[in-house]
Coordinates of C-alpha atoms in Angstrom, one line a residue:
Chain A
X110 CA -341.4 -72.0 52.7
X111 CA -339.3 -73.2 49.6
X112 CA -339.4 -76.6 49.9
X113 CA -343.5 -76.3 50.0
X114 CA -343.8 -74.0 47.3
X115 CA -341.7 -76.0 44.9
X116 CA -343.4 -79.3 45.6
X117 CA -347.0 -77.7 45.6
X118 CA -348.7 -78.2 41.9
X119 CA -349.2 -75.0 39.8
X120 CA -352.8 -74.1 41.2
X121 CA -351.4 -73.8 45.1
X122 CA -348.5 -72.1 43.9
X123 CA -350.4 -69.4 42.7
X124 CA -352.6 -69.3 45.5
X125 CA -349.7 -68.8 47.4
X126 CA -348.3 -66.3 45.9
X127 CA -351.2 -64.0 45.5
X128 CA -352.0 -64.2 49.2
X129 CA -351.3 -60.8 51.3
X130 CA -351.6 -61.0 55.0
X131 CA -353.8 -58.6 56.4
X132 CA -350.3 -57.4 58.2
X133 CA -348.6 -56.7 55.1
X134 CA -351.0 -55.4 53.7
X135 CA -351.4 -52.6 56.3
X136 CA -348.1 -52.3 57.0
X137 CA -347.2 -52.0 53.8
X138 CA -344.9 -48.9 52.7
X139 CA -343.9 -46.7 49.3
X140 CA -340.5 -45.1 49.2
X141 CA -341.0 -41.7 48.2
X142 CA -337.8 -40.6 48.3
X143 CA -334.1 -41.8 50.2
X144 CA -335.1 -42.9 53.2
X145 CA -338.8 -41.5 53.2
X146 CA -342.1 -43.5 53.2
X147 CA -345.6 -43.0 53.0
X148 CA -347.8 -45.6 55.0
X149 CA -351.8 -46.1 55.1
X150 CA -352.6 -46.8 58.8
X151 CA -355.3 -49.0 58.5
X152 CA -358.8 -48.5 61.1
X153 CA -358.6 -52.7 61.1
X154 CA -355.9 -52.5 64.3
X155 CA -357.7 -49.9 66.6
X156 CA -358.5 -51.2 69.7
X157 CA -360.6 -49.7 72.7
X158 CA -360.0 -45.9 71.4
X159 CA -356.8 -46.1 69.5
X160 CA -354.7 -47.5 66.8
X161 CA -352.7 -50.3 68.6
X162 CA -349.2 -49.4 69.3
X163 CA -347.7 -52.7 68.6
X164 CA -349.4 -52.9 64.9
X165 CA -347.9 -49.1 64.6
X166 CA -344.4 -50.2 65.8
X167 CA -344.3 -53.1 63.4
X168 CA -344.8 -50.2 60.5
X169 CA -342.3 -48.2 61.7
X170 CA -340.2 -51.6 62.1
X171 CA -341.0 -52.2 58.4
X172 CA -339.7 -48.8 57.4
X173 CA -336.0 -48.8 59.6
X174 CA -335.5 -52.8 58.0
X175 CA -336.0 -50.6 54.2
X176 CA -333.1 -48.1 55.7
X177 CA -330.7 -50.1 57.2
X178 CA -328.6 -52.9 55.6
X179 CA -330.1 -55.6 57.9
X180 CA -333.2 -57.3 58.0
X181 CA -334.4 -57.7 61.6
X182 CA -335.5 -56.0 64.5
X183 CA -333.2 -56.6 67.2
X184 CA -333.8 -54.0 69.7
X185 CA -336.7 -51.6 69.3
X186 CA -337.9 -48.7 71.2
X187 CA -341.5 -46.5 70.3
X188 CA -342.3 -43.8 72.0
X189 CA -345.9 -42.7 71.7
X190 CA -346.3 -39.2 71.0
X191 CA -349.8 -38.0 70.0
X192 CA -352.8 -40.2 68.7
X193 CA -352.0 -41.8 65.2
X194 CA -355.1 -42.0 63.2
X195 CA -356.0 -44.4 60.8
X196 CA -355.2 -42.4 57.1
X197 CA -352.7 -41.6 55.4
X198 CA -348.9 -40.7 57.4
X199 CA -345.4 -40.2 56.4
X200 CA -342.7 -41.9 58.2
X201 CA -338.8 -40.3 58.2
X202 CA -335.9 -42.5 58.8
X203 CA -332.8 -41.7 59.5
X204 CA -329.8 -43.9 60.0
X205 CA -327.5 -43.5 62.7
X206 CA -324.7 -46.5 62.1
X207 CA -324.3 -49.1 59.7
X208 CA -321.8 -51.7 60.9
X209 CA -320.7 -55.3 59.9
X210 CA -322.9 -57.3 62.2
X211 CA -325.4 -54.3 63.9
X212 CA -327.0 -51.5 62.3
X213 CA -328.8 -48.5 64.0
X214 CA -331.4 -45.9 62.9
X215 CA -334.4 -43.8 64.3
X216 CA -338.1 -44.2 62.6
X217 CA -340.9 -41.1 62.8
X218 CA -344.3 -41.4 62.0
X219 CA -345.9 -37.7 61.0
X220 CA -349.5 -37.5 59.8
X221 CA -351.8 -33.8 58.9
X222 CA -353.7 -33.0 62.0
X223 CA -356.8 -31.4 62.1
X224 CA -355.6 -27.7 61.5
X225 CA -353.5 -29.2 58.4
X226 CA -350.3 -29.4 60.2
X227 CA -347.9 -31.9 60.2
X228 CA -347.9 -33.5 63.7
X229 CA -345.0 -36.3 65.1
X230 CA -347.3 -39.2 66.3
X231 CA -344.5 -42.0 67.1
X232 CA -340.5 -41.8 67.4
X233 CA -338.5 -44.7 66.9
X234 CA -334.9 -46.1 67.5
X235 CA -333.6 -49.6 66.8
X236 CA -330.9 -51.8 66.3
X237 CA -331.2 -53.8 63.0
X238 CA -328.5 -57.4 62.5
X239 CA -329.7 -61.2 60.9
X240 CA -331.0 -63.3 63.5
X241 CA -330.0 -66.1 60.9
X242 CA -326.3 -65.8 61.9
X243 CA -326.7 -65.8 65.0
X244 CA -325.0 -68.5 67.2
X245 CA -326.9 -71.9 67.6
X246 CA -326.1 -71.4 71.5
X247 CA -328.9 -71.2 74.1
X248 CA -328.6 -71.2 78.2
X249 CA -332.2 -70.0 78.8
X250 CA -333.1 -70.3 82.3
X251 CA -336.4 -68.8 82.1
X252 CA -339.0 -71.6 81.6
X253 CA -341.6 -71.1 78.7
X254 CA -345.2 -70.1 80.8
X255 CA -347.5 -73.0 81.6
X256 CA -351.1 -73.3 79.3
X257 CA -353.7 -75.1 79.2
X258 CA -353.6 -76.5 75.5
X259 CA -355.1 -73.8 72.8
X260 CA -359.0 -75.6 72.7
X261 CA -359.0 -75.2 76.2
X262 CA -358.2 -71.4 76.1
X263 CA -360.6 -68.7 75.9
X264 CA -360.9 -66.6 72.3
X265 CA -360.6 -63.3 73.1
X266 CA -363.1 -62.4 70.7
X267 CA -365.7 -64.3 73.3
X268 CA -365.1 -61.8 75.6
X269 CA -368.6 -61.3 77.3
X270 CA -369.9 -57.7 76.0
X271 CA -368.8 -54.7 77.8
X272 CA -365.5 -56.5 79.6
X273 CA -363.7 -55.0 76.3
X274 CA -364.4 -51.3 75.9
X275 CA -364.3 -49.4 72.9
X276 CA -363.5 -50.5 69.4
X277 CA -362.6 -53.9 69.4
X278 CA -361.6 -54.2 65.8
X279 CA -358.0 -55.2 65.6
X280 CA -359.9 -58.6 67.5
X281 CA -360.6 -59.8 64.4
X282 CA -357.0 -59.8 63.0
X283 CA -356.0 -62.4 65.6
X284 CA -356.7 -65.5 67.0
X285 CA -355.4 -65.4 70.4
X286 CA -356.6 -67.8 73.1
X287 CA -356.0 -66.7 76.9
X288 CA -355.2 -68.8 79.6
X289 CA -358.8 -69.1 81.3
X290 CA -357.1 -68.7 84.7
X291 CA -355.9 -64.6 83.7
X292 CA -359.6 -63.9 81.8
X293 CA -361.3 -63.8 85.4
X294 CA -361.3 -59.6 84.8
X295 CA -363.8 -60.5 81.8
X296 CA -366.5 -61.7 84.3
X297 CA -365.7 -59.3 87.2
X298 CA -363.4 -61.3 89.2
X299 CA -359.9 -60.2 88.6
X300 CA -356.7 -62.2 89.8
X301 CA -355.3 -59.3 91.4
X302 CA -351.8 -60.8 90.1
X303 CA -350.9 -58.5 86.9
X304 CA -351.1 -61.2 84.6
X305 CA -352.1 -62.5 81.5
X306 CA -351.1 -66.0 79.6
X307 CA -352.2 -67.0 75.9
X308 CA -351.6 -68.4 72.7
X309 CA -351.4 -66.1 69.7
X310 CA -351.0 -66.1 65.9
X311 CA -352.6 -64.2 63.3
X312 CA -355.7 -65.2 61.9
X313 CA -355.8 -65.2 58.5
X314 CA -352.5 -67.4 59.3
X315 CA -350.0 -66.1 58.4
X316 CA -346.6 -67.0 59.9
X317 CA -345.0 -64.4 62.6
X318 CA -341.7 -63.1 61.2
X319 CA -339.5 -60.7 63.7
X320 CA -341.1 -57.7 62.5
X321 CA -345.1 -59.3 63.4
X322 CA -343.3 -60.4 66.8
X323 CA -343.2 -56.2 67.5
X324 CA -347.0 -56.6 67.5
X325 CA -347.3 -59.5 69.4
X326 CA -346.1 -58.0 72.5
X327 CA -348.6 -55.2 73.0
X328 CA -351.8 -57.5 71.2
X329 CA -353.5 -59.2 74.1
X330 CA -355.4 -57.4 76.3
X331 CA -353.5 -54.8 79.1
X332 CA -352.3 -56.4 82.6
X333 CA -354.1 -53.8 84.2
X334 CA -357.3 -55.4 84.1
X335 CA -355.9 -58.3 85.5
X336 CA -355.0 -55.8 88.6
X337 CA -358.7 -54.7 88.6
X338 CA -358.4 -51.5 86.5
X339 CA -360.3 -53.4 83.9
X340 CA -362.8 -51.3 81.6
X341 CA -360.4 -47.8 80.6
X342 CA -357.6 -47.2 78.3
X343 CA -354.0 -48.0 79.0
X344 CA -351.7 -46.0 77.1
X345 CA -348.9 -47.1 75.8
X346 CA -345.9 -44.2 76.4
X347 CA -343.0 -46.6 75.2
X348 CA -342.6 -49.7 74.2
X349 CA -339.3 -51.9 74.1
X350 CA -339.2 -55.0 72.1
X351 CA -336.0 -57.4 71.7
X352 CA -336.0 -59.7 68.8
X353 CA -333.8 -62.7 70.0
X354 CA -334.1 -65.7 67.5
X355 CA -336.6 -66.3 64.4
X356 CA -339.4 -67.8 65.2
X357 CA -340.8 -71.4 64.5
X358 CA -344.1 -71.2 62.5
X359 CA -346.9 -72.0 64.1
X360 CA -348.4 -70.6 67.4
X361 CA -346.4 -68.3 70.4
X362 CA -347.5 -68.4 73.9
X363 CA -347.0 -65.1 75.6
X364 CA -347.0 -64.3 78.9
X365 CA -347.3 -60.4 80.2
X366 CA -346.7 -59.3 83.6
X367 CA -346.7 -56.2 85.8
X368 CA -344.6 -56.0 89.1
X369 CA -344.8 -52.3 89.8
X370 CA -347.9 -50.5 89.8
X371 CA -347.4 -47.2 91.3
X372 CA -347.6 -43.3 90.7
X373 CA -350.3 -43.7 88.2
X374 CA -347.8 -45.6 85.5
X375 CA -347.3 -48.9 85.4
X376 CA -345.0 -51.6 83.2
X377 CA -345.6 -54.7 80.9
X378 CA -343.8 -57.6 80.5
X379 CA -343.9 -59.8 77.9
X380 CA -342.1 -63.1 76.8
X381 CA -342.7 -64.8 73.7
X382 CA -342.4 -68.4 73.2
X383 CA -341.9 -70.2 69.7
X384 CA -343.1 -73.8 68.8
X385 CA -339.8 -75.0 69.6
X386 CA -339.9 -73.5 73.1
X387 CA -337.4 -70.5 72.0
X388 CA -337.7 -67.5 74.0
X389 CA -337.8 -65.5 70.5
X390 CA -338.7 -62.1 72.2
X391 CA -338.8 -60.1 75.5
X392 CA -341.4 -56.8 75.4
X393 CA -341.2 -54.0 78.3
X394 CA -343.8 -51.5 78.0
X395 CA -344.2 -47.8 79.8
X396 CA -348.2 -47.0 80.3
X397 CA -350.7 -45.2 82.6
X398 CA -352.7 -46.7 84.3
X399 CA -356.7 -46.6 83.8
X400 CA -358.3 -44.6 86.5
X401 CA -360.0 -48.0 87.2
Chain B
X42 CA -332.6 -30.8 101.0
X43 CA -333.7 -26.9 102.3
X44 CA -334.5 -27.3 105.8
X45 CA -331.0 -29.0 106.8
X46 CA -329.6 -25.7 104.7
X47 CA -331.6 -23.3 106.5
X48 CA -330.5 -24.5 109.9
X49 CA -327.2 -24.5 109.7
X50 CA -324.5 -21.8 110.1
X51 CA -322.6 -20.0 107.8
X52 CA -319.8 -22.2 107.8
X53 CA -321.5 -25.8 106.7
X54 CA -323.8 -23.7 104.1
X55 CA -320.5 -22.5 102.0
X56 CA -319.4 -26.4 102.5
X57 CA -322.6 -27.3 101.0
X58 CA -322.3 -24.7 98.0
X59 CA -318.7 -26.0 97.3
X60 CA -319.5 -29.6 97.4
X61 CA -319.8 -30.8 93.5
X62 CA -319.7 -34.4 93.3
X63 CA -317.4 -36.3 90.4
X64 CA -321.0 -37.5 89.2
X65 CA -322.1 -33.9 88.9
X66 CA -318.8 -32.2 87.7
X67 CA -318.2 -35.2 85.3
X68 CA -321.6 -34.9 83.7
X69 CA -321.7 -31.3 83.3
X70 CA -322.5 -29.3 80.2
X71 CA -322.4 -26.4 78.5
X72 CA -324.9 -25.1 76.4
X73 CA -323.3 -23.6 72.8
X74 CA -326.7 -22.8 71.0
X75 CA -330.6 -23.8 71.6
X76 CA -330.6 -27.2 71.8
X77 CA -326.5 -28.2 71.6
X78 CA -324.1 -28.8 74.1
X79 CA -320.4 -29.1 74.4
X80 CA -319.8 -31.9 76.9
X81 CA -316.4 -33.3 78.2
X82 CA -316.2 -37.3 78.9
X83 CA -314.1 -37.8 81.9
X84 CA -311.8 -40.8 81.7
X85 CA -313.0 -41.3 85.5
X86 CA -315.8 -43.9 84.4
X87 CA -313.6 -46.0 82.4
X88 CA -314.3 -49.8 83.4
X89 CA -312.8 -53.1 81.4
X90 CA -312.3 -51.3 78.1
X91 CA -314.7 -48.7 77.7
X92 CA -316.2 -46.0 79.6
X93 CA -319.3 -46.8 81.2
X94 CA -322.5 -46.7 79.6
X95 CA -324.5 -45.8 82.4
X96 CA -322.4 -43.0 83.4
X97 CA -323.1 -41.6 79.6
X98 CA -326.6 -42.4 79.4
X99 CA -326.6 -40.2 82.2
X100 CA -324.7 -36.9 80.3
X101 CA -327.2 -37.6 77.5
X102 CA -330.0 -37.6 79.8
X103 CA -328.9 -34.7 81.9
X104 CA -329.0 -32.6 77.9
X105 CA -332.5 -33.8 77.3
X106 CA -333.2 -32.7 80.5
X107 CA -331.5 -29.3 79.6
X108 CA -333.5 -29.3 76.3
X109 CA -337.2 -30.5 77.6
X110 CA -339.8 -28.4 79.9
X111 CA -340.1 -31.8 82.1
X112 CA -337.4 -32.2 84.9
X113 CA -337.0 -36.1 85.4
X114 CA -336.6 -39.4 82.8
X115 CA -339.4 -41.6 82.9
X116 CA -338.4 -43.9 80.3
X117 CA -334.8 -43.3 78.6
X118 CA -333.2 -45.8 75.8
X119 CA -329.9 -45.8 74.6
X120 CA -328.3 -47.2 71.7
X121 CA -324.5 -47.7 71.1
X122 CA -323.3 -46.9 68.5
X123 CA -319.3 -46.7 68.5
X124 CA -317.1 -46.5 71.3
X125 CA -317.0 -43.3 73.2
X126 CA -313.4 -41.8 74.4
X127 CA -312.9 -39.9 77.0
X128 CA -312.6 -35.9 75.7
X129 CA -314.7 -33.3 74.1
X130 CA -317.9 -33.9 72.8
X131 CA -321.2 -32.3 71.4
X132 CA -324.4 -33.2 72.5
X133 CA -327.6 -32.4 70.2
X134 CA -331.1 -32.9 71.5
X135 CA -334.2 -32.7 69.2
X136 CA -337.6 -31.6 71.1
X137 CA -340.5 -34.5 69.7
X138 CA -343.3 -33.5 71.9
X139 CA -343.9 -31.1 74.7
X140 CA -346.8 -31.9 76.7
X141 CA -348.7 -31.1 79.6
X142 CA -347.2 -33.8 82.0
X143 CA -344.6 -35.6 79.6
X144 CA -342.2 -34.6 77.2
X145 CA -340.7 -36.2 74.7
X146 CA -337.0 -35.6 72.8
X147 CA -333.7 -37.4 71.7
X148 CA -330.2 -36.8 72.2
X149 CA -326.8 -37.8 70.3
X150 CA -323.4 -37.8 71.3
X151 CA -321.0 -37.0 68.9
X152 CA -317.0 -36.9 69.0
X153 CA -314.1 -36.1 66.3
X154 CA -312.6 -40.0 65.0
X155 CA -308.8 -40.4 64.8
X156 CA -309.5 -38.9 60.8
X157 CA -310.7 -36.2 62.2
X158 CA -314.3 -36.9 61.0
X159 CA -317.8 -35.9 63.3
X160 CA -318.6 -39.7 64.7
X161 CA -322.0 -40.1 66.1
X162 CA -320.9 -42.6 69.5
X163 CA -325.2 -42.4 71.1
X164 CA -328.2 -42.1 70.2
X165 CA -330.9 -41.8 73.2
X166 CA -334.4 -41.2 73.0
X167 CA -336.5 -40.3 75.9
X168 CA -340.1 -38.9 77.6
X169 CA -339.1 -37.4 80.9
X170 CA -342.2 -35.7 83.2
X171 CA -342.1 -34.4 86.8
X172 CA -341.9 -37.1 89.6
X173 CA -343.1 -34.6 92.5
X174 CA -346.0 -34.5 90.7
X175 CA -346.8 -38.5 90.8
X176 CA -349.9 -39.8 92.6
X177 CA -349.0 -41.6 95.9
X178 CA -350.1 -45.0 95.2
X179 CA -348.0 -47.9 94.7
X180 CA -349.2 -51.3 94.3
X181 CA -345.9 -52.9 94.3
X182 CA -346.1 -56.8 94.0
X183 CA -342.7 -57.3 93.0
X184 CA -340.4 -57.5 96.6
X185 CA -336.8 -55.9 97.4
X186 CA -334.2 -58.0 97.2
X187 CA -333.0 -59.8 100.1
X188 CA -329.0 -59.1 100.9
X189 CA -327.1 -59.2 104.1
X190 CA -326.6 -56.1 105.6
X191 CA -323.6 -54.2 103.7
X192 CA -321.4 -54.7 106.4
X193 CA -321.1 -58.3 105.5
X194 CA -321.6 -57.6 101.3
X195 CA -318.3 -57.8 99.4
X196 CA -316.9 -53.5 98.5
X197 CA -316.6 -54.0 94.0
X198 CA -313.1 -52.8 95.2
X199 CA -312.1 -55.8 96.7
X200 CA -312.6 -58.2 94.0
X201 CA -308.6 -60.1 94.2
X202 CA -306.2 -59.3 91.1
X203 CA -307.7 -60.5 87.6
X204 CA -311.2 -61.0 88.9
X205 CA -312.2 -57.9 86.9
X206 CA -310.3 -57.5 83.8
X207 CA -309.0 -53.9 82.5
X208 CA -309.2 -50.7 83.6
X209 CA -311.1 -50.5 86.9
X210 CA -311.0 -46.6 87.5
X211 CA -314.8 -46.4 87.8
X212 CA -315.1 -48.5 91.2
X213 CA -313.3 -45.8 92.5
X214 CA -316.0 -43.6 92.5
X215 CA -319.2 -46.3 93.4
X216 CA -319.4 -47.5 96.6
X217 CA -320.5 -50.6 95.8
X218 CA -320.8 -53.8 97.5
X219 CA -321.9 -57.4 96.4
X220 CA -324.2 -59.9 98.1
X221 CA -321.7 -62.4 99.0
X222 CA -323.5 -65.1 97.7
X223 CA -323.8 -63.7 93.9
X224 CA -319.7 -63.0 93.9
X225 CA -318.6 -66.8 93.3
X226 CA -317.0 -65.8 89.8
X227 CA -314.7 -63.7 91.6
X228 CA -312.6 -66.8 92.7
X229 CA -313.9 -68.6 89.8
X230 CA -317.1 -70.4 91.1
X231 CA -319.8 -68.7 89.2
X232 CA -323.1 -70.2 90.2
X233 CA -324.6 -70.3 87.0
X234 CA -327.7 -68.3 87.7
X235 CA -326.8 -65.0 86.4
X236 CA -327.5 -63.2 89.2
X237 CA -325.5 -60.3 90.8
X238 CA -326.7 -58.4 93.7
X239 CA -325.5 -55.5 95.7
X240 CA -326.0 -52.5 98.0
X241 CA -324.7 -49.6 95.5
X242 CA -324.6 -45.7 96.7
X243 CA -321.7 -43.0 95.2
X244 CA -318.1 -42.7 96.9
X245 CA -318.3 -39.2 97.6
X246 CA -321.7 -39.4 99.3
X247 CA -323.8 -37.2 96.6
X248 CA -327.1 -39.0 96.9
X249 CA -328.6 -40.3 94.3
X250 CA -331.7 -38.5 91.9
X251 CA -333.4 -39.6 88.7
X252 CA -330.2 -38.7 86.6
X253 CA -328.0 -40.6 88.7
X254 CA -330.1 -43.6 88.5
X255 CA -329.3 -44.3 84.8
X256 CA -325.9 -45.0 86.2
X257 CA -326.9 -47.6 88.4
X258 CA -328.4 -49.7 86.6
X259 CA -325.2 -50.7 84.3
X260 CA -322.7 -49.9 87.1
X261 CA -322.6 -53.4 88.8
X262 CA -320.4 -56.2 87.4
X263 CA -322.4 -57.5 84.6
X264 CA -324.5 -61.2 84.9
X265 CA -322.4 -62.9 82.2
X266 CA -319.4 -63.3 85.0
X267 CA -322.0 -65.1 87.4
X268 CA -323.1 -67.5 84.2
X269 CA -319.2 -68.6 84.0
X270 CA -318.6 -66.0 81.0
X271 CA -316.1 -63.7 83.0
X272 CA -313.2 -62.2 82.0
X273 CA -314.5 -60.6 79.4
X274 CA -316.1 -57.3 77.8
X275 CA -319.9 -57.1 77.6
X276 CA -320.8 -54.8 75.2
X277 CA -324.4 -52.5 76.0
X278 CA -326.0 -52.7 72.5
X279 CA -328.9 -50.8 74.1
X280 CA -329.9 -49.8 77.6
X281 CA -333.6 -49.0 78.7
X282 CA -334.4 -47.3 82.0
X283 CA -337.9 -46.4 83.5
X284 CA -337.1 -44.6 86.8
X285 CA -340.9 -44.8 88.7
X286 CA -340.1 -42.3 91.6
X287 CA -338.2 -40.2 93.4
X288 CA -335.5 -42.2 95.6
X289 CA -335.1 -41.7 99.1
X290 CA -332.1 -40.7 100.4
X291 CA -329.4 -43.4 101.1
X292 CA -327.6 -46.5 99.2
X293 CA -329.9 -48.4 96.9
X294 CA -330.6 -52.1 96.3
X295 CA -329.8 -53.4 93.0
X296 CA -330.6 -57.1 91.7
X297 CA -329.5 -57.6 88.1
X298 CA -330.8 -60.9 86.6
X299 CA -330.6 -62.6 83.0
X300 CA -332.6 -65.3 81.6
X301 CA -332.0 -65.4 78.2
X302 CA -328.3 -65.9 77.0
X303 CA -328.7 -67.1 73.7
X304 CA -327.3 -66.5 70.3
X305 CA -324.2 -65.1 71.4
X306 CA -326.8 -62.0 73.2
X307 CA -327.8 -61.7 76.4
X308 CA -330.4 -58.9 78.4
X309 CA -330.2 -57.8 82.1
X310 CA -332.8 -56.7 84.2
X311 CA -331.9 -54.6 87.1
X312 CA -334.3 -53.2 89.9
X313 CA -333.4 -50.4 92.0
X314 CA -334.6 -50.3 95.1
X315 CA -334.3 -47.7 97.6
X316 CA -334.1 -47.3 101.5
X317 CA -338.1 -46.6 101.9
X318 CA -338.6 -50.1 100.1
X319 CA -339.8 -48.2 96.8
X320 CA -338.7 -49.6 93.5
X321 CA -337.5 -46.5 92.4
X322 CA -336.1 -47.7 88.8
X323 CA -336.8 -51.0 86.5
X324 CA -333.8 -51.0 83.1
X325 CA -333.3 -53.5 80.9
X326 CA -330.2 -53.7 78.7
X327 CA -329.5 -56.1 75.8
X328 CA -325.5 -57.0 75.6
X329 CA -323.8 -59.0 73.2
X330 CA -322.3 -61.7 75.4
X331 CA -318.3 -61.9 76.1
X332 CA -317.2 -65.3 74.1
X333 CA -316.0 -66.6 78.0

């Protein structure tokens, strides 16, 4: 925010500049060599009994947007290999295309596993452009999900205890508000539907950028226990996120779905809604389904 | 299909050996070393002014199947890169993860430029596992598309002179045909919704598998000609495909939607549904959108 920083007096421009976002922080990268990164994966993202996969994409995002010549995630796709745990990792990029307006690469994520070998935890491919030259044109016909106003939504940190299993850390990082019609799983009652509806941003309030929206869509808590599988872990095999305008600051509603629950997988759908009622991202996710 | 095999005579069994399908024949490879194979785009899938993208997600996924212990793509995502040509090419998979029920690898397509230079055209990355082995539960809530019966559907083939710009040699080989009601740009009365629907099956009767289902999902006419943008190319930036279970034999339903055309980008959803009511793929693609 220029315009703020410049009017601001000395004292709140340094404030300013010496605040780092918990998600920079932990998604921060060193370039070790061309192309080659070392990350910390922080512990402060795990949820139930893993790192979150949308915190890990956004790394990986973070590392691809150092390779290519463009800044933003436009279409991403993680596939979730082995567990990634928190400690130190090593992520490989390697660029497939530059072009003019696009530019495509492949992310990997590599940490020492327990015998001291290196193991692959994530792979990633995406195609990087600038979502600030993009066209001004919109003809959305999808509408932006209905919800009650955020003080009427239900933290998800005041989930009663036990209808969140696991480690619940990466709960602190956000203050995300659900829809109080999609948290009936949390007191045993389920919808049945496959859906859940909230507000989101970060909490220590920092603005969401295209690379925080690749968290966004895998942050709230799994469809599945809107379906009644509520109480096991629902891992992520691949994740899809497209990037589709920059967001306004302030607040997103998302909205996740699941229309096919069969064979033991299942999908996630999510839309992302901006301040100014921008669809600024669509998420599709691959997972299993909890044994329920 | 063994039993039919082992019940008929002599004769029909050699007809049955004979019979390779264009599908089959024009996505065959051959392997050169561990890993790498020498593939031959056919100019037969040519549509507007490229060669299909399903049809080549398809050869790629056919080599990752070569290359993976897993038989079947659960989740496969293309990207782009530069336009492929019909002629030799070479085909290099990478093995990420092999696992107990899912695999995990990627694939790039590579062909000699006009300067005689090694151009990488794809880049697909994929977890593929073993449908036969899926649990039998589906708790579907999405429903099939309703379309007339295909008697009274519109064949792709009949769409009057300059409806579909370019080279149409791919409809040849689709038997295809359109829910009258979603074919209004063809006499230039889109509706707006960006909607197309259709019964789709291939020409020469070879029934559709998991491989053949990455075709379908970009083989219809794309949504940007029922949002009024027709006439033009649509480009497949990238092109993700979960394929949930084995389909039955038979045509398929398709219903390809968009709700987001924005930014000069658009996605499509398809759905595939087969003739025993199971939605047997879900893809999403993100296009750039033709400037109409």
């Amino acid at each position: 925010m220029p315009a703020a920083s410049a009017a601001a007096g000395p004292g709140e421009r340094e404030r300013e500049s010496e605040f780092e976002s918990e998600f920079d922080r932990d998604t921060a990268l060193t370039l070790k060599e061309p192309g080659v990164y070392h990350a910390e994966v922080s512990g402060g993202w795990s949820i139930v009994s893993a790192v979150n996969g949308g915190y890990l994409t956004a790394m990986l995002g973070r590392a691809l947007a150092g390779t290519l010549p463009h800044p933003h995630p436009f279409t991403v796709t993680a596939h979730f290999l082995t567990a990634t745990r928190p400690g130190p990792a090593v992520i490989r990029t390697s660029v497939a295309r530059t072009g003019t307006t696009l530019s495509t690469g492949s992310a990997s994520l590599h940490q020492t596993d327990e015998h001291g070998r290196e193991t692959e935890r994530i792979r990633l491919l995406g195609t990087y452009g600038d979502l600030t030259r993009l066209s001004d044109s919109v003809r959305t016909s999808a509408k932006p999900p209905v919800l009650p106003p955020p003080e009427q939504c239900v933290p998800v940190a005041d989930a009663p205890d036990g209808a969140l299993p696991g480690d619940l850390t990466m709960l602190d990082r956000l203050a995300a508000r659900l829809d109080p019609d999609t948290v009936g799983w949390a007191l045993g009652r389920p919808s049945g539907r496959g859906e859940v509806r909230g507000w989101f941003a970060l909490a220590d309030g920092r603005e969401l950028d295209p690379l925080a929206l690749l968290l966004v869509g895998d942050a709230l808590p799994p469809t599945a226990f809107d379906l009644g599988l509520a109480g096991g872990w629902v891992p992520t095999i691949e994740y899809t996120t497209h990037v589709r305008a920059l967001p306004a600051p302030g607040p997103v509603r998302v909205a996740i779905s699941t229309r096919n629950l069969a064979g033991g997988f299942l999908e996630e759908d999510a839309e992302i809604w901006d301040s100014a009622d921008r669809l600024v991202a669509q998420s599709r996710q691959l997972a299993r389904a909890p044994r329920g």
